[in-house]
Coordinates of C-alpha atoms and ligand atoms in Angstrom, one line a residue:
M1 CA 131.6 80.4 61.0
T2 CA 133.6 80.7 64.0
F3 CA 132.6 83.0 66.7
D4 CA 134.4 83.7 70.0
V5 CA 130.9 82.8 72.2
L6 CA 127.8 80.9 70.9
I7 CA 124.6 81.7 72.9
H8 CA 122.4 79.2 71.1
G9 CA 118.6 78.2 71.5
G10 CA 117.4 80.7 73.4
E11 CA 114.2 82.5 72.3
V12 CA 115.5 86.2 71.6
Y13 CA 113.5 89.8 71.7
D14 CA 116.6 92.1 70.0
P15 CA 113.9 94.1 70.8
E16 CA 111.9 93.0 68.6
P17 CA 110.8 88.8 69.3
L18 CA 112.6 86.9 66.9
G19 CA 111.3 83.3 67.8
R20 CA 113.7 80.9 69.2
A21 CA 117.3 81.6 67.5
D22 CA 120.9 81.7 68.3
I23 CA 123.7 84.7 68.8
G24 CA 127.3 84.9 67.7
I25 CA 129.3 86.5 69.8
R26 CA 132.6 88.3 68.5
D27 CA 135.2 90.6 70.2
G28 CA 132.7 91.4 72.4
R29 CA 129.5 93.0 69.6
V30 CA 126.9 90.9 68.3
A31 CA 128.4 89.1 65.1
A32 CA 125.0 87.3 63.5
V33 CA 121.8 86.2 65.2
G34 CA 119.4 83.1 63.7
D35 CA 119.8 79.8 63.0
L36 CA 123.6 79.6 63.6
A37 CA 123.5 75.4 63.3
G38 CA 126.7 74.2 62.3
A39 CA 128.9 77.7 63.4
S40 CA 131.3 77.3 66.0
A41 CA 133.0 78.8 68.8
R42 CA 135.5 78.5 71.8
T43 CA 132.3 78.9 74.1
A44 CA 129.0 77.4 73.7
I45 CA 126.0 78.0 76.3
A46 CA 123.0 76.7 76.2
A47 CA 119.9 79.1 75.9
E48 CA 117.1 76.6 75.4
G49 CA 114.5 77.5 77.8
L50 CA 115.6 80.8 78.6
L51 CA 114.9 84.0 77.3
V52 CA 118.0 86.4 75.9
L53 CA 116.6 89.8 76.2
P54 CA 119.1 92.8 75.9
G55 CA 120.9 93.8 79.0
L56 CA 119.2 96.1 81.1
V57 CA 119.9 99.7 80.9
E58 CA 119.6 101.6 84.2
T59 CA 119.4 104.8 83.5
H60 CA 118.3 106.5 87.5
A61 CA 120.7 105.1 90.1
H62 CA 122.2 106.8 92.5
M63 CA 125.8 105.1 93.5
L64 CA 127.8 106.6 96.9
L65 CA 125.0 109.5 97.1
P66 CA 125.6 111.8 99.8
F67 CA 121.8 113.7 100.0
A68 CA 119.7 114.6 103.3
G69 CA 123.5 114.5 105.8
T70 CA 123.7 110.9 105.0
V71 CA 125.1 108.7 101.6
T72 CA 123.9 106.0 99.9
Q73 CA 126.0 102.7 100.8
N74 CA 126.6 100.9 97.2
D75 CA 129.7 102.1 95.9
F76 CA 130.3 101.7 92.1
Y77 CA 131.6 98.3 92.8
D78 CA 128.3 96.6 95.1
G79 CA 126.1 99.2 93.1
T80 CA 126.9 97.6 89.5
V81 CA 127.4 93.9 91.0
A82 CA 123.4 93.8 92.6
G83 CA 122.7 95.1 88.8
A84 CA 124.5 92.3 87.3
F85 CA 122.4 89.8 89.4
G86 CA 119.6 91.7 88.0
G87 CA 120.4 91.4 84.7
V88 CA 121.4 95.4 84.0
T89 CA 124.7 95.7 81.7
T90 CA 124.9 99.8 81.0
L91 CA 124.4 102.2 84.2
I92 CA 124.0 106.1 83.2
D93 CA 124.1 107.6 87.2
F94 CA 124.6 111.0 87.7
A95 CA 127.0 113.9 88.2
A96 CA 125.9 116.6 90.4
Q97 CA 127.4 120.8 90.2
L98 CA 128.3 121.8 93.8
P99 CA 128.0 125.5 94.2
G100 CA 130.7 127.7 92.8
Q101 CA 132.0 124.4 90.6
P102 CA 133.0 123.9 87.3
L103 CA 131.6 121.3 85.4
S104 CA 134.3 119.0 84.2
E105 CA 135.3 119.5 87.8
A106 CA 132.0 117.7 89.1
I107 CA 132.0 115.2 86.3
G108 CA 135.6 114.1 86.8
Q109 CA 135.2 113.6 90.8
R110 CA 132.2 110.5 89.8
V111 CA 134.2 109.4 86.8
A112 CA 136.9 108.8 89.2
Q113 CA 134.9 107.6 91.6
A114 CA 132.8 105.0 89.2
Q115 CA 136.5 104.2 87.3
G116 CA 138.2 101.0 88.9
D117 CA 135.1 99.7 91.1
A118 CA 132.0 99.6 88.3
V119 CA 131.2 95.9 86.5
V120 CA 129.3 97.2 84.5
D121 CA 129.7 99.9 81.6
Y122 CA 129.0 103.7 83.0
G123 CA 128.4 106.7 82.3
F124 CA 126.7 110.3 83.7
H125 CA 123.8 112.0 83.6
L126 CA 124.9 115.6 85.0
I127 CA 122.7 117.8 87.3
L128 CA 122.9 121.5 87.6
T129 CA 122.1 123.3 90.2
E130 CA 123.4 126.9 89.4
I131 CA 122.7 128.7 86.0
R132 CA 125.4 131.4 85.5
P133 CA 126.9 132.2 82.1
E134 CA 129.9 130.1 82.4
V135 CA 128.1 126.9 83.4
L136 CA 125.1 127.7 79.9
Q137 CA 128.5 127.9 78.2
E138 CA 130.9 124.9 79.3
M139 CA 127.4 123.3 78.9
E140 CA 128.4 122.7 74.9
E141 CA 131.9 120.9 76.0
V142 CA 130.0 118.4 78.3
V143 CA 127.7 117.3 75.8
R144 CA 130.8 116.9 73.1
D145 CA 132.6 115.3 75.5
G146 CA 129.2 112.7 75.0
I147 CA 126.8 113.5 78.3
S148 CA 123.8 114.6 76.6
S149 CA 121.4 114.7 79.5
F150 CA 121.1 116.9 82.2
K151 CA 118.8 116.6 85.9
F152 CA 117.4 119.4 87.8
F153 CA 115.3 119.4 90.5
T154 CA 112.0 121.6 91.0
T155 CA 112.3 121.1 94.7
Y156 CA 114.6 119.9 97.4
R157 CA 115.8 123.6 98.0
K158 CA 117.4 122.9 101.8
D159 CA 120.0 120.7 99.3
Q160 CA 120.6 123.2 96.8
L161 CA 119.5 121.1 94.3
Y162 CA 116.0 123.7 93.4
V163 CA 116.4 124.9 90.3
G164 CA 114.0 128.6 90.3
D165 CA 111.9 128.9 86.9
G166 CA 113.8 131.6 85.0
D167 CA 117.0 129.2 85.2
L168 CA 115.3 126.5 83.9
R169 CA 113.8 128.4 81.2
Q170 CA 117.5 129.4 80.2
A171 CA 119.3 126.1 80.6
F172 CA 116.2 124.6 79.0
A173 CA 117.0 126.9 76.1
R174 CA 120.9 125.6 76.1
V175 CA 119.4 122.0 76.4
A176 CA 117.7 122.2 73.0
E177 CA 120.2 124.6 71.4
L178 CA 123.1 121.8 72.5
G179 CA 120.6 119.0 71.1
G180 CA 120.5 117.4 74.3
L181 CA 117.5 115.9 76.5
A182 CA 116.1 118.1 80.2
T183 CA 115.5 115.2 82.8
V184 CA 113.3 116.7 85.5
H185 CA 112.4 115.7 89.3
A186 CA 109.2 117.3 89.0
E187 CA 107.6 118.5 92.4
N188 CA 106.5 122.4 93.6
D189 CA 108.6 123.1 96.3
D190 CA 106.6 125.8 97.6
I191 CA 103.4 123.4 97.3
V192 CA 105.7 120.8 99.2
E193 CA 106.8 123.2 101.8
Q194 CA 103.7 124.8 102.7
A195 CA 102.2 121.4 103.4
I196 CA 105.1 120.5 105.8
G197 CA 105.4 123.7 107.3
A198 CA 101.5 122.8 108.3
L199 CA 101.9 119.2 109.4
V200 CA 104.8 120.3 111.6
R201 CA 102.5 122.7 113.4
A202 CA 100.0 119.7 113.9
G203 CA 102.5 117.8 115.4
R204 CA 102.4 115.5 112.3
T205 CA 105.5 114.2 112.0
S206 CA 105.9 111.1 111.8
P207 CA 106.8 108.5 108.5
K208 CA 103.3 107.6 108.5
H209 CA 102.4 111.5 107.4
Y210 CA 104.9 111.4 105.3
P211 CA 102.8 111.1 101.7
L212 CA 99.9 114.0 103.3
S213 CA 103.3 116.6 102.4
K214 CA 103.4 116.0 98.8
P215 CA 100.1 116.2 97.8
E216 CA 99.3 115.1 93.6
I217 CA 99.0 118.6 92.6
S218 CA 102.7 119.3 93.8
E219 CA 103.7 116.3 91.1
V220 CA 101.0 117.3 88.4
E221 CA 101.8 121.3 88.5
A222 CA 105.8 120.9 88.1
I223 CA 105.1 118.8 85.4
S224 CA 103.1 120.5 83.7
R225 CA 105.5 123.7 84.1
A226 CA 108.4 121.7 82.9
I227 CA 106.9 120.9 79.7
L228 CA 105.2 124.2 79.0
L229 CA 109.2 125.7 79.4
A230 CA 110.2 122.7 77.3
E231 CA 107.8 123.3 74.8
E232 CA 108.5 126.7 74.7
A233 CA 112.1 125.6 74.4
G234 CA 112.0 123.5 72.0
T235 CA 114.0 120.8 74.0
D236 CA 113.6 117.4 74.8
L237 CA 112.3 116.8 77.3
L238 CA 112.1 113.8 80.3
I239 CA 109.9 113.9 83.0
R240 CA 111.8 111.4 86.3
H241 CA 109.8 108.5 88.1
V242 CA 106.2 109.8 87.7
S243 CA 104.4 109.0 90.7
S244 CA 100.7 109.4 90.3
A245 CA 97.7 108.9 87.1
R246 CA 97.7 112.8 86.7
G247 CA 101.3 113.4 86.2
A248 CA 101.3 110.7 83.4
R249 CA 98.2 112.6 81.9
E250 CA 100.2 115.8 81.7
I251 CA 102.7 113.5 80.0
R252 CA 100.3 111.8 77.5
R253 CA 98.7 115.3 76.6
A254 CA 101.9 116.8 75.6
R255 CA 102.7 114.0 73.6
G256 CA 99.4 114.0 71.9
A257 CA 99.9 117.7 70.8
G258 CA 103.1 116.1 68.7
Q259 CA 105.8 117.8 71.8
R260 CA 108.8 115.2 72.4
V261 CA 108.0 115.0 76.1
F262 CA 109.1 111.3 77.7
G263 CA 108.3 110.1 81.2
E264 CA 110.2 107.3 83.1
T265 CA 108.6 105.4 86.5
C266 CA 109.7 102.8 88.7
P267 CA 108.8 99.7 90.0
Q268 CA 108.0 100.9 93.6
Y269 CA 105.4 103.3 92.1
L270 CA 103.6 100.6 89.9
A271 CA 104.0 97.3 92.4
L272 CA 103.2 99.1 95.4
T273 CA 100.3 101.5 96.8
D274 CA 100.1 104.3 99.8
E275 CA 99.2 101.3 102.1
V276 CA 102.6 100.8 102.6
Y277 CA 102.9 103.8 104.9
G278 CA 100.7 102.5 107.3
R279 CA 102.9 99.6 108.2
A280 CA 104.9 99.7 111.0
D281 CA 108.5 99.9 108.7
A282 CA 106.7 103.1 107.1
R283 CA 110.1 105.3 107.9
N284 CA 111.6 102.6 104.9
F285 CA 109.0 103.9 101.9
L286 CA 109.7 107.3 102.2
V287 CA 110.5 107.8 98.3
H288 CA 110.5 111.5 96.3
P289 CA 107.5 111.6 95.6
P290 CA 105.5 109.3 97.4
I291 CA 104.4 106.1 97.1
R292 CA 100.3 106.8 96.0
T293 CA 96.8 105.1 95.7
E294 CA 95.7 102.4 94.0
K295 CA 94.1 105.1 91.3
D296 CA 97.5 105.9 91.0
R297 CA 98.9 102.8 90.3
A298 CA 96.4 101.6 87.8
G299 CA 97.2 105.0 85.5
L300 CA 101.1 104.6 85.3
W301 CA 100.7 101.3 84.1
E302 CA 97.9 102.7 82.2
G303 CA 100.7 105.3 81.3
I304 CA 103.3 102.1 79.6
E305 CA 100.2 100.5 78.0
D306 CA 99.7 103.5 75.9
G307 CA 103.6 104.6 75.7
S308 CA 103.7 107.8 78.1
L309 CA 106.3 106.2 80.4
L310 CA 108.6 104.8 78.2
V311 CA 111.4 104.3 80.6
I312 CA 111.4 102.0 83.9
G313 CA 114.6 103.2 86.5
T314 CA 114.7 102.0 89.7
D315 CA 115.6 105.8 91.1
D316 CA 118.0 103.3 93.3
C317 CA 119.0 104.9 97.0
A318 CA 120.8 101.9 99.0
F319 CA 119.8 103.3 102.1
T320 CA 120.0 101.0 105.0
R321 CA 117.5 100.1 107.8
E322 CA 119.8 102.4 110.1
Q323 CA 120.4 105.2 108.4
K324 CA 116.5 105.4 107.8
L325 CA 116.5 104.8 112.0
C326 CA 118.0 108.0 112.0
S327 CA 115.0 110.9 113.3
D328 CA 111.5 109.7 113.9
V329 CA 110.6 113.1 111.8
F330 CA 109.6 112.7 108.4
T331 CA 111.8 115.4 107.2
E332 CA 115.0 114.2 108.4
I333 CA 114.5 110.5 107.0
P334 CA 116.7 110.4 103.6
G335 CA 114.6 109.2 101.4
G336 CA 115.4 106.3 98.1
M337 CA 115.0 102.9 98.5
P338 CA 117.3 100.3 96.7
G339 CA 115.7 98.5 93.4
I340 CA 118.3 97.6 91.1
E341 CA 118.6 94.1 91.2
T342 CA 115.0 93.5 91.8
R343 CA 113.6 95.4 88.7
L344 CA 113.2 93.0 86.1
A345 CA 111.7 89.8 88.6
V346 CA 109.2 92.8 89.6
M347 CA 108.7 93.9 86.0
Y348 CA 107.5 90.6 84.3
T349 CA 105.6 89.3 87.3
E350 CA 103.9 92.7 87.7
G351 CA 104.1 93.6 84.3
V352 CA 103.9 90.6 81.8
L353 CA 102.6 87.9 84.1
N354 CA 99.6 89.8 86.3
R355 CA 99.1 92.8 83.3
G356 CA 99.3 91.0 79.9
L357 CA 102.9 93.6 79.1
S358 CA 104.5 92.0 76.2
L359 CA 108.0 90.3 76.5
E360 CA 108.8 93.1 73.8
A361 CA 107.2 95.7 75.6
L362 CA 109.3 94.7 78.7
A363 CA 112.9 94.5 76.5
R364 CA 111.8 98.1 75.5
I365 CA 111.0 99.6 78.5
T366 CA 114.1 98.3 80.4
S367 CA 116.6 98.6 78.0
T368 CA 116.1 99.6 74.3
N369 CA 114.4 102.8 75.0
P370 CA 116.6 104.2 77.5
A371 CA 119.5 103.4 75.3
R372 CA 117.6 105.1 72.7
L373 CA 116.6 108.1 75.1
Y374 CA 119.8 108.6 76.2
G375 CA 122.2 108.7 73.0
L376 CA 123.3 104.4 73.3
Y377 CA 121.3 103.1 70.7
P378 CA 122.3 100.7 69.2
R379 CA 125.7 99.9 71.0
K380 CA 123.7 99.2 73.5
G381 CA 119.6 98.3 73.9
A382 CA 120.0 96.3 71.1
L383 CA 120.9 92.7 70.3
R384 CA 121.4 93.0 66.7
P385 CA 125.0 92.9 64.6
G386 CA 127.3 95.4 65.7
S387 CA 125.2 95.3 69.2
D388 CA 127.7 95.3 72.1
A389 CA 127.1 91.8 73.3
D390 CA 125.1 92.8 76.3
M391 CA 122.3 90.3 77.8
V392 CA 120.4 88.9 80.1
L393 CA 119.3 84.9 79.8
F394 CA 116.3 84.8 82.1
D395 CA 114.1 81.7 83.0
P396 CA 110.3 82.7 83.3
E397 CA 109.5 79.4 84.9
P398 CA 110.7 78.9 88.5
A399 CA 108.9 81.0 91.2
G400 CA 110.3 82.7 94.2
T401 CA 110.4 85.5 96.8
I402 CA 112.3 88.2 97.0
R403 CA 113.8 88.1 100.2
A404 CA 116.6 90.9 101.4
G405 CA 119.4 88.3 102.8
A406 CA 119.8 87.3 99.2
L407 CA 120.6 90.3 97.1
H408 CA 124.1 91.6 97.1
G409 CA 124.0 95.4 97.5
K410 CA 124.5 97.4 100.6
A411 CA 120.9 98.1 101.9
D412 CA 119.7 95.1 104.3
W413 CA 116.1 95.4 102.8
T414 CA 114.2 95.6 100.0
P415 CA 111.1 96.8 99.9
F416 CA 109.4 93.5 97.6
E417 CA 110.7 91.7 100.7
G418 CA 108.1 88.7 101.0
W419 CA 107.1 89.1 96.8
P420 CA 106.3 86.7 95.6
V421 CA 108.0 86.3 92.1
R422 CA 108.6 84.0 88.8
G423 CA 111.3 84.1 86.8
V424 CA 115.1 84.1 87.7
V425 CA 118.6 85.8 86.1
R426 CA 120.5 82.7 84.9
K427 CA 123.2 84.4 83.2
T428 CA 124.1 88.1 82.5
V429 CA 126.4 88.7 79.7
S430 CA 128.2 92.1 79.3
R431 CA 130.6 93.0 76.1
G432 CA 130.3 88.8 75.3
A433 CA 131.7 88.0 78.9
V434 CA 129.7 86.3 81.4
I435 CA 129.7 88.6 84.3
V436 CA 127.5 86.9 86.7
D437 CA 126.4 82.8 86.0
G438 CA 123.6 81.5 88.6
D439 CA 125.2 82.5 92.0
A440 CA 128.2 83.6 91.3
C441 CA 129.7 87.1 90.1
Q442 CA 132.5 86.5 88.1
V443 CA 133.4 90.4 86.6
P444 CA 136.9 91.6 87.7
R445 CA 136.7 94.8 89.2
G446 CA 136.5 97.6 87.5
R447 CA 135.7 95.4 84.2
G448 CA 132.8 98.2 82.5
E449 CA 134.0 101.1 80.6
Y450 CA 132.8 104.8 80.5
L451 CA 130.3 105.5 78.0
E452 CA 130.3 108.5 75.9
R453 CA 127.0 109.3 74.6
G454 CA 124.8 111.1 71.3
A455 CA 122.1 113.1 71.1
P456 CA 118.6 111.9 71.6
G457 CA 116.9 109.3 70.0
T458 CA 113.4 107.9 69.6
P459 CA 112.4 105.7 71.7
Ligands
URP1 O1 113.8 109.7 97.4 C1 114.3 110.0 96.6 N1 114.0 109.9 94.9 N2 115.5 110.1 96.5 C2 116.9 110.0 95.2 C3 117.0 111.6 95.1 C4 116.2 111.5 94.0 O2 115.2 112.1 93.8 O3 116.3 111.5 92.6
ZN2 ZN1 114.2 112.5 91.9

C-alpha cells in the first residue's frame, strides 16, 4: 500500500479508542487506519507517544465581530492560525443579518471576509434578527446552500440582536420545517435590563458588579422558554454557552423527556469561577453570560458527564486589554474573551487529568459531537476511511504554563494566564497537510475551504 502521508504509532481516537495505530492518508483523506507496517508513503510522520485526535471543530467563535461599539481583533487569518496552534481544523463562525438586509447578502459578506484568509476549513451559522415573511422564505435557500444552523438572541436589544418570543416561535417552526438546527443565546432581556437599571441607580457600575446584572434566573428562564418553544415547533435546539448548573438541569430534563435539545458550554465556565470579578482585571472577564459560582462550575461538569452538555465551544472574542479599558462602566465594556487556542490544553488538564474525563469523551465534545450536530460528520469529526485527514497530534506529557505572550491571536491577554497545564499540540493536520508543526505555522493564507453543511445529526 502506498499513501501520500503515513502517521505511524500514535494512540488513535477516531473518536473511539483504537489503541496504537497507523493512519494512511491519500488525497487529503483518511485512506486506512490500523497496522500499516510495510506500507510506504511520500511523507512519514512519527507519532509514537502522541495522542492522535480528530481535528477540533470550533463551532462558536467570533472573528471580526462588531460588538458593543468595537470589533474583535482577529480576522479569519489570525483567528484560524491561533486555532490551528490549538488543534482546530474546522471553524464555524457566524454571519449576522443586519436590519433590512437579505440573508444572501449577510452570508456573502462574511464568506468574502473569510475567503482568502482562513487557514482551516470554515462555514457559518446564520444569526437572524428580523423575522419577516420574506426572511422566513429565504431561509429555505440558506439551508439548501449549506447553512443548516441559525442563531437567535433573547437579549442584546440595544445591539439590535434581540428576537422576541412571537418571532422566535415562528422562526423555530420554520427551522423545524427545513430540518435545521436552532441555536439560542439564552438570557432574559427584561430581567437583565431591570437588574442593570437598579445597579446604575445605586451607583454600582464597576466591572465587579457586572455578574449581579445577570442573575442565574435570567439564563434559566430563557433556556426553559427556548426549550418550550422548540418542543412546540418540533425543532432541534442547541443552547449556547450554558453557564449555570440550573441551566444544564433544564437541558437534562428536556433530554430526559425525549426532546432533541443539546447544550454547549465553554472552557471559561468549566475552569473559572466568579472570583475573577474580585480581581483588579475583572473587566477582562466580562463575558455574556457571566462566569458563575463553584456550584455552577461543578454542575456544568456534571452536565458534561451525563451528556446534557455535549459540545465545547470557546465563544472566542479577541478583544484586547485596551478595548476592555474603554470604560469603567460595565455596560459599556465589550463582552467576550479569547479562547480558541487554549481550548485543548485547558480541557485536557481540567477535564481528563483533574476530573477523569475519558480521552474518547474529550474527542467527542471537542470534535465529533459538533461535527455531527452541525451536519459535517463523517467528513469532519472522525478519523475513519473517507473522512478528511484532519487531526491533532497531542503530546500529553509536557507540563507548561499558559502565557499570553506565547499565543498567536490578536488579543494580548488570556483568561488562563499563568495556568499550569499539561500537554502540547505537536502537529495539526488539515486535509493531510501539516499546517502547524511545533512552533511553526506553515500554511498558505486562505488554504481553508468553505464548508457546505447538511442536516443536524445525533451526537
Ligand atoms: O460575551 C460574549 N459572549 N460575546 C460574544 C457575543 C455572544 O454573545 O456570543
Ligand atoms: Zn452568545
